[in-house]
């Protein structure tokens, strides 16, 4: 082996670095173009299956798509990229999930993970890269063969497609939050804003997105009493503000629709509104809202007396101010998560 064949082409070294950052959840640059390119390259390789080199390349792409599928499922809201990954994995799949394999127990599944999986997959794309990888890891012929095992590759493809299909439904599908009616709607049809706030406060239960979505749909339904509207709007606002990782289109579609009903072209003579006095802390926000709706049970509030008048709470300008903040969050999420089209 010459020194020349001991060094991967710089683009391959760069790909290893980029994909390692992605699988470790610390991408060095915008990960979406890297994954778009990976899916496209994998699709191009589907027809090249007549030689051992082409089969190794297909195996490499299967391994790489599997390694990065969790990141796509969790971090990127691009319908077109979901579809590209699933199509490529389906096309690359070359054997049945239940196929037998001659590999020794644990020869491949235990070792495939994280950066090792990325390095293996990228190395398999070139003859020189694979030669270097097998030498660096002291892989014999049996070890090397495990990476192109049809059962392994079918299992990896099936696992990735299953994960991506479930994530696609969660990201773009219709989320059912009707069960929250039982928690937040009293027998007389009035809304229990305090109960909704209690739920938002329990962020460890991942309640923020469902409460924001439920609030948006309730606003859109029109089944809201005048004195409940600001509380419901604040539940939506807080559900969004406290969804720190962002919400997918399956949530933001109805949230944006509810916000579109708020008139942003308004003015008033008030120098300040109540929410502007509330610190950006979960406890302070909670205290302000529950005091507004149950002052006897929750006497503490960060809102000063001079800003506590209900007319200030209900001022159209305050609604506009709250709405602009949520719309800004939605725009940032779209950019951050790579949402495409109208999703």
Tab-separated table of C-alpha atoms in Angstrom:
chain	number	residue	atom	x	y	z
A	1	UNK	CA	0.000	0.000	0.000
A	2	UNK	CA	1.423	3.326	-1.035
A	3	UNK	CA	1.359	6.449	1.092
A	4	UNK	CA	-1.051	7.956	-1.426
A	5	UNK	CA	-3.654	5.246	-0.801
A	6	UNK	CA	-3.228	5.660	2.971
A	7	UNK	CA	-4.849	9.098	2.880
A	8	UNK	CA	-8.526	9.598	2.145
A	9	UNK	CA	-9.490	12.264	-0.354
A	10	UNK	CA	-9.888	15.552	1.575
A	11	UNK	CA	-13.629	15.672	0.800
A	12	UNK	CA	-14.036	12.288	2.476
A	13	UNK	CA	-12.101	13.394	5.526
A	14	UNK	CA	-14.288	16.468	5.652
A	15	UNK	CA	-17.401	14.296	5.360
A	16	UNK	CA	-16.260	12.168	8.299
A	17	UNK	CA	-15.771	15.325	10.358
A	18	UNK	CA	-19.111	16.846	9.351
A	19	UNK	CA	-21.109	13.670	9.963
A	20	UNK	CA	-19.341	12.964	13.260
A	21	UNK	CA	-20.402	16.398	14.478
A	22	UNK	CA	-23.974	15.642	13.458
A	23	UNK	CA	-24.228	12.219	15.120
A	24	UNK	CA	-22.711	13.703	18.286
A	25	UNK	CA	-25.334	16.494	18.162
A	26	UNK	CA	-22.637	19.143	17.768
A	27	UNK	CA	-22.653	19.966	14.055
A	28	UNK	CA	-19.848	22.244	12.946
A	29	UNK	CA	-21.933	23.953	10.268
A	30	UNK	CA	-25.504	23.892	8.970
A	31	UNK	CA	-26.205	20.136	8.958
A	32	UNK	CA	-29.138	20.166	6.534
A	33	UNK	CA	-27.124	20.677	3.307
A	34	UNK	CA	-24.759	17.886	4.394
A	35	UNK	CA	-27.655	15.469	4.934
A	36	UNK	CA	-29.366	16.555	1.702
A	37	UNK	CA	-26.152	15.798	-0.174
A	38	UNK	CA	-25.744	12.462	1.600
A	39	UNK	CA	-29.266	11.359	0.672
A	40	UNK	CA	-28.739	12.424	-2.958
A	41	UNK	CA	-25.417	10.573	-3.211
A	42	UNK	CA	-27.007	7.483	-1.674
A	43	UNK	CA	-29.834	7.607	-4.217
A	44	UNK	CA	-27.292	7.842	-7.046
A	45	UNK	CA	-25.576	4.691	-5.753
A	46	UNK	CA	-28.739	2.564	-5.803
A	47	UNK	CA	-28.242	1.370	-9.383
A	48	UNK	CA	-24.565	0.587	-8.981
A	49	UNK	CA	-24.758	-2.961	-7.655
A	50	UNK	CA	-22.909	-5.116	-10.184
A	51	UNK	CA	-19.480	-5.232	-8.553
A	52	UNK	CA	-18.075	-5.863	-5.070
A	53	UNK	CA	-16.967	-2.216	-4.971
A	54	UNK	CA	-20.490	-1.002	-5.792
A	55	UNK	CA	-22.010	-3.312	-3.152
A	56	UNK	CA	-19.553	-1.969	-0.594
A	57	UNK	CA	-20.476	1.597	-1.550
A	58	UNK	CA	-24.195	0.827	-1.149
A	59	UNK	CA	-23.474	-0.682	2.242
A	60	UNK	CA	-21.555	2.427	3.230
A	61	UNK	CA	-24.476	4.685	2.366
A	62	UNK	CA	-26.901	2.435	4.254
A	63	UNK	CA	-24.696	2.662	7.330
A	64	UNK	CA	-24.397	6.449	7.023
A	65	UNK	CA	-28.118	7.040	6.526
A	66	UNK	CA	-28.804	4.863	9.556
A	67	UNK	CA	-26.205	6.704	11.643
A	68	UNK	CA	-27.689	10.126	10.876
A	69	UNK	CA	-31.388	9.232	10.766
A	70	UNK	CA	-31.887	9.985	14.472
A	71	UNK	CA	-30.650	13.540	13.922
A	72	UNK	CA	-33.040	14.095	11.029
A	73	UNK	CA	-35.888	12.625	13.065
A	74	UNK	CA	-35.157	14.828	16.079
A	75	UNK	CA	-33.646	18.026	14.779
A	76	UNK	CA	-34.731	18.863	11.216
A	77	UNK	CA	-38.274	19.641	10.072
A	78	UNK	CA	-37.885	19.176	6.329
A	79	UNK	CA	-40.539	17.017	4.677
A	80	UNK	CA	-38.488	16.706	1.482
A	81	UNK	CA	-35.446	15.439	3.392
A	82	UNK	CA	-37.533	12.868	5.261
A	83	UNK	CA	-38.837	11.598	1.918
A	84	UNK	CA	-35.357	11.560	0.367
A	85	UNK	CA	-33.947	9.503	3.236
A	86	UNK	CA	-36.788	6.983	3.205
A	87	UNK	CA	-36.614	6.571	-0.589
A	88	UNK	CA	-32.852	6.074	-0.484
A	89	UNK	CA	-33.026	3.539	2.354
A	90	UNK	CA	-35.784	1.604	0.600
A	91	UNK	CA	-33.761	1.577	-2.612
A	92	UNK	CA	-30.534	0.511	-0.928
A	93	UNK	CA	-32.159	-2.290	1.029
A	94	UNK	CA	-30.815	-5.502	-0.505
A	95	UNK	CA	-31.900	-8.315	1.775
A	96	UNK	CA	-34.741	-9.451	4.031
A	97	UNK	CA	-34.699	-8.452	7.681
A	98	UNK	CA	-34.887	-12.081	8.738
A	99	UNK	CA	-32.128	-13.276	6.414
A	100	UNK	CA	-29.514	-15.505	7.932
A	101	UNK	CA	-25.967	-14.310	8.237
A	102	UNK	CA	-22.660	-16.080	8.691
A	103	UNK	CA	-21.171	-13.395	10.914
A	104	UNK	CA	-19.975	-14.317	14.361
A	105	UNK	CA	-22.238	-13.265	17.223
A	106	UNK	CA	-21.871	-9.551	17.816
A	107	UNK	CA	-19.563	-9.108	14.847
A	108	UNK	CA	-21.313	-6.009	13.590
A	109	UNK	CA	-24.265	-4.762	15.593
A	110	UNK	CA	-22.301	-4.179	18.788
A	111	UNK	CA	-19.629	-2.182	17.019
A	112	UNK	CA	-21.780	0.045	14.833
A	113	UNK	CA	-22.488	3.289	16.599
A	114	UNK	CA	-21.583	6.961	16.666
A	115	UNK	CA	-18.345	8.118	15.142
A	116	UNK	CA	-17.184	4.577	14.435
A	117	UNK	CA	-20.243	4.019	12.274
A	118	UNK	CA	-19.616	7.281	10.435
A	119	UNK	CA	-15.959	6.478	9.842
A	120	UNK	CA	-16.822	2.991	8.619
A	121	UNK	CA	-19.585	4.211	6.312
A	122	UNK	CA	-17.556	7.001	4.730
A	123	UNK	CA	-14.519	4.740	4.363
A	124	UNK	CA	-16.594	2.179	2.465
A	125	UNK	CA	-17.308	4.708	-0.265
A	126	UNK	CA	-13.801	4.416	-1.730
A	127	UNK	CA	-11.379	1.539	-2.147
A	128	UNK	CA	-8.555	3.544	-0.588
A	129	UNK	CA	-10.687	4.617	2.324
A	130	UNK	CA	-11.813	1.069	3.068
A	131	UNK	CA	-8.248	-0.212	2.865
A	132	UNK	CA	-7.152	2.398	5.370
A	133	UNK	CA	-10.072	1.695	7.698
A	134	UNK	CA	-9.518	-2.075	7.762
A	135	UNK	CA	-5.819	-1.581	8.414
A	136	UNK	CA	-6.333	1.023	11.147
A	137	UNK	CA	-8.811	-1.209	12.983
A	138	UNK	CA	-6.929	-4.432	12.226
A	139	UNK	CA	-9.933	-6.053	10.567
A	140	UNK	CA	-9.461	-9.473	9.020
A	141	UNK	CA	-11.468	-10.763	6.084
A	142	UNK	CA	-14.290	-12.050	8.305
A	143	UNK	CA	-14.521	-8.737	10.162
A	144	UNK	CA	-14.604	-6.801	6.920
A	145	UNK	CA	-17.311	-9.023	5.453
A	146	UNK	CA	-19.581	-8.252	8.398
A	147	UNK	CA	-20.014	-4.690	7.141
A	148	UNK	CA	-21.643	-5.894	3.914
A	149	UNK	CA	-23.767	-8.566	5.587
A	150	UNK	CA	-27.236	-8.456	3.998
A	151	UNK	CA	-28.961	-9.097	7.292
A	152	UNK	CA	-27.095	-6.269	8.999
A	153	UNK	CA	-27.850	-3.816	6.204
A	154	UNK	CA	-31.515	-4.818	5.978
A	155	UNK	CA	-31.902	-4.447	9.736
A	156	UNK	CA	-30.226	-1.047	9.704
A	157	UNK	CA	-32.387	0.161	6.821
A	158	UNK	CA	-35.583	-1.106	8.455
A	159	UNK	CA	-34.705	0.481	11.784
A	160	UNK	CA	-33.953	3.843	10.188
A	161	UNK	CA	-37.085	3.821	8.012
A	162	UNK	CA	-39.226	2.929	11.018
A	163	UNK	CA	-37.754	5.748	13.074
A	164	UNK	CA	-38.096	8.267	10.262
A	165	UNK	CA	-41.659	7.251	9.418
A	166	UNK	CA	-42.747	7.662	13.038
A	167	UNK	CA	-40.935	10.992	13.316
A	168	UNK	CA	-42.459	12.221	10.046
A	169	UNK	CA	-45.944	11.550	11.372
A	170	UNK	CA	-45.140	13.319	14.628
A	171	UNK	CA	-43.530	16.240	12.811
A	172	UNK	CA	-46.073	16.821	10.061
A	173	UNK	CA	-49.177	14.865	11.069
A	174	UNK	CA	-52.273	15.843	13.037
A	175	UNK	CA	-51.599	15.898	16.783
A	176	UNK	CA	-54.551	14.954	18.980
A	177	UNK	CA	-54.730	17.059	22.144
A	178	UNK	CA	-58.437	16.600	22.781
A	179	UNK	CA	-57.624	14.678	25.973
A	180	UNK	CA	-56.682	18.016	27.536
A	181	UNK	CA	-60.339	19.059	27.502
A	182	UNK	CA	-60.860	16.815	30.523
A	183	UNK	CA	-58.122	18.712	32.382
A	184	UNK	CA	-58.833	22.282	31.358
A	185	UNK	CA	-62.602	22.516	30.711
A	186	UNK	CA	-64.967	22.603	33.676
A	187	UNK	CA	-68.408	21.000	33.691
A	188	UNK	CA	-70.069	24.349	32.957
A	189	UNK	CA	-67.879	24.813	29.865
A	190	UNK	CA	-65.615	27.475	31.376
A	191	UNK	CA	-61.858	27.122	31.115
A	192	UNK	CA	-59.579	26.333	34.036
A	193	UNK	CA	-56.669	28.614	33.172
A	194	UNK	CA	-54.949	27.767	36.449
A	195	UNK	CA	-54.942	24.058	35.576
A	196	UNK	CA	-53.464	24.860	32.164
A	197	UNK	CA	-50.767	26.928	33.832
A	198	UNK	CA	-49.990	24.104	36.238
A	199	UNK	CA	-49.480	21.837	33.245
A	200	UNK	CA	-47.184	24.287	31.445
A	201	UNK	CA	-45.135	24.663	34.599
A	202	UNK	CA	-44.414	20.911	34.602
A	203	UNK	CA	-41.993	21.240	31.706
A	204	UNK	CA	-40.375	17.900	32.541
A	205	UNK	CA	-43.585	16.227	31.320
A	206	UNK	CA	-43.205	17.799	27.846
A	207	UNK	CA	-46.514	19.614	28.304
A	208	UNK	CA	-45.601	22.941	26.760
A	209	UNK	CA	-46.238	22.072	23.114
A	210	UNK	CA	-49.531	20.228	23.698
A	211	UNK	CA	-50.874	23.056	25.902
A	212	UNK	CA	-49.869	25.673	23.310
A	213	UNK	CA	-51.588	23.655	20.581
A	214	UNK	CA	-54.698	23.068	22.687
A	215	UNK	CA	-54.881	26.797	23.467
A	216	UNK	CA	-54.536	27.691	19.786
A	217	UNK	CA	-57.305	25.312	18.764
A	218	UNK	CA	-59.572	26.578	21.529
A	219	UNK	CA	-59.055	30.150	20.339
A	220	UNK	CA	-59.803	29.104	16.760
A	221	UNK	CA	-62.961	27.294	17.865
A	222	UNK	CA	-64.439	30.471	19.331
A	223	UNK	CA	-65.502	28.603	22.481
A	224	UNK	CA	-63.854	31.180	24.733
A	225	UNK	CA	-65.487	33.612	27.122
A	226	UNK	CA	-64.323	37.209	27.042
A	227	UNK	CA	-62.660	36.980	30.458
A	228	UNK	CA	-60.801	33.796	29.419
A	229	UNK	CA	-59.256	35.110	26.211
A	230	UNK	CA	-56.162	36.789	27.663
A	231	UNK	CA	-55.470	33.756	29.876
A	232	UNK	CA	-55.750	31.397	26.940
A	233	UNK	CA	-53.545	33.649	24.835
A	234	UNK	CA	-50.943	33.629	27.623
A	235	UNK	CA	-51.122	29.832	27.816
A	236	UNK	CA	-50.328	29.725	24.096
A	237	UNK	CA	-47.576	32.312	24.566
A	238	UNK	CA	-45.968	30.458	27.472
A	239	UNK	CA	-46.315	27.071	25.815
A	240	UNK	CA	-44.310	28.398	22.885
A	241	UNK	CA	-41.796	30.379	24.963
A	242	UNK	CA	-41.017	27.355	27.127
A	243	UNK	CA	-40.700	24.871	24.243
A	244	UNK	CA	-36.994	25.537	24.152
A	245	UNK	CA	-36.109	23.040	21.412
A	246	UNK	CA	-38.831	24.364	19.118
A	247	UNK	CA	-42.076	22.790	17.937
A	248	UNK	CA	-42.627	20.990	14.614
A	249	UNK	CA	-45.117	22.005	11.911
A	250	UNK	CA	-47.704	19.584	13.340
A	251	UNK	CA	-47.962	22.079	16.221
A	252	UNK	CA	-47.102	25.391	14.629
A	253	UNK	CA	-49.706	25.234	11.844
A	254	UNK	CA	-52.632	25.815	14.206
A	255	UNK	CA	-50.615	28.068	16.483
A	256	UNK	CA	-49.852	30.359	13.527
A	257	UNK	CA	-53.505	30.245	12.447
A	258	UNK	CA	-54.634	31.365	15.909
A	259	UNK	CA	-52.088	34.174	15.927
A	260	UNK	CA	-53.323	35.324	12.517
A	261	UNK	CA	-56.622	36.298	14.148
A	262	UNK	CA	-54.876	38.983	16.245
A	263	UNK	CA	-54.827	42.508	14.823
A	264	UNK	CA	-51.232	43.754	14.831
A	265	UNK	CA	-52.049	47.207	13.443
A	266	UNK	CA	-53.263	48.764	16.694
A	267	UNK	CA	-52.250	51.630	18.970
A	268	UNK	CA	-53.034	52.868	22.476
A	269	UNK	CA	-52.006	55.563	24.952
A	270	UNK	CA	-50.740	53.166	27.629
A	271	UNK	CA	-47.035	53.586	28.452
A	272	UNK	CA	-46.783	49.928	29.562
A	273	UNK	CA	-48.813	46.759	29.754
A	274	UNK	CA	-48.851	44.104	32.505
A	275	UNK	CA	-46.844	41.401	30.748
A	276	UNK	CA	-43.936	43.777	30.154
A	277	UNK	CA	-43.376	43.871	33.920
A	278	UNK	CA	-43.113	40.090	34.333
A	279	UNK	CA	-39.556	38.682	34.563
A	280	UNK	CA	-38.640	36.024	32.010
A	281	UNK	CA	-38.744	33.240	34.577
A	282	UNK	CA	-41.179	30.336	34.524
A	283	UNK	CA	-42.218	30.907	38.147
A	284	UNK	CA	-42.852	34.636	37.626
A	285	UNK	CA	-44.919	34.082	34.493
A	286	UNK	CA	-46.925	31.393	36.243
A	287	UNK	CA	-47.533	33.620	39.268
A	288	UNK	CA	-48.758	36.497	37.114
A	289	UNK	CA	-51.351	34.400	35.287
A	290	UNK	CA	-52.690	32.339	38.184
A	291	UNK	CA	-53.030	35.499	40.299
A	292	UNK	CA	-55.054	37.058	37.494
A	293	UNK	CA	-57.495	34.144	37.501
A	294	UNK	CA	-57.406	33.028	41.161
A	295	UNK	CA	-56.089	35.937	43.268
A	296	UNK	CA	-57.373	34.517	46.563
A	297	UNK	CA	-55.618	31.189	46.037
A	298	UNK	CA	-52.506	32.772	44.508
A	299	UNK	CA	-51.972	36.190	46.120
A	300	UNK	CA	-48.403	36.721	44.880
A	301	UNK	CA	-47.793	38.363	41.511
A	302	UNK	CA	-44.859	40.178	39.901
A	303	UNK	CA	-47.241	42.642	38.227
A	304	UNK	CA	-47.264	45.981	40.101
A	305	UNK	CA	-50.589	47.386	41.227
A	306	UNK	CA	-50.504	50.233	38.727
A	307	UNK	CA	-50.397	47.715	35.853
A	308	UNK	CA	-52.881	45.199	37.214
A	309	UNK	CA	-56.052	46.770	35.825
A	310	UNK	CA	-58.000	44.299	33.698
A	311	UNK	CA	-58.340	46.888	30.964
A	312	UNK	CA	-54.551	46.918	30.562
A	313	UNK	CA	-54.503	43.141	30.384
A	314	UNK	CA	-57.139	43.194	27.663
A	315	UNK	CA	-55.646	46.052	25.653
A	316	UNK	CA	-55.379	45.127	21.953
A	317	UNK	CA	-51.810	46.431	21.910
A	318	UNK	CA	-50.806	43.904	24.552
A	319	UNK	CA	-52.283	41.138	22.408
A	320	UNK	CA	-50.270	42.472	19.486
A	321	UNK	CA	-47.074	42.612	21.546
A	322	UNK	CA	-47.533	39.030	22.745
A	323	UNK	CA	-48.333	37.836	19.240
A	324	UNK	CA	-45.254	39.414	17.658
A	325	UNK	CA	-43.032	37.569	20.126
A	326	UNK	CA	-44.596	34.199	19.314
A	327	UNK	CA	-44.446	34.848	15.566
A	328	UNK	CA	-40.757	35.663	15.935
A	329	UNK	CA	-40.199	32.352	17.740
A	330	UNK	CA	-42.002	30.473	14.964
A	331	UNK	CA	-39.862	32.147	12.317
A	332	UNK	CA	-36.676	31.256	14.187
A	333	UNK	CA	-37.814	27.654	14.521
A	334	UNK	CA	-38.478	27.420	10.793
A	335	UNK	CA	-34.964	28.645	10.078
A	336	UNK	CA	-33.343	26.520	12.776
A	337	UNK	CA	-35.121	23.294	11.807
A	338	UNK	CA	-35.051	23.684	8.047
A	339	UNK	CA	-38.818	23.638	7.548
A	340	UNK	CA	-39.572	23.655	3.830
A	341	UNK	CA	-42.584	24.531	1.697
A	342	UNK	CA	-45.767	25.262	3.596
A	343	UNK	CA	-45.113	22.688	6.313
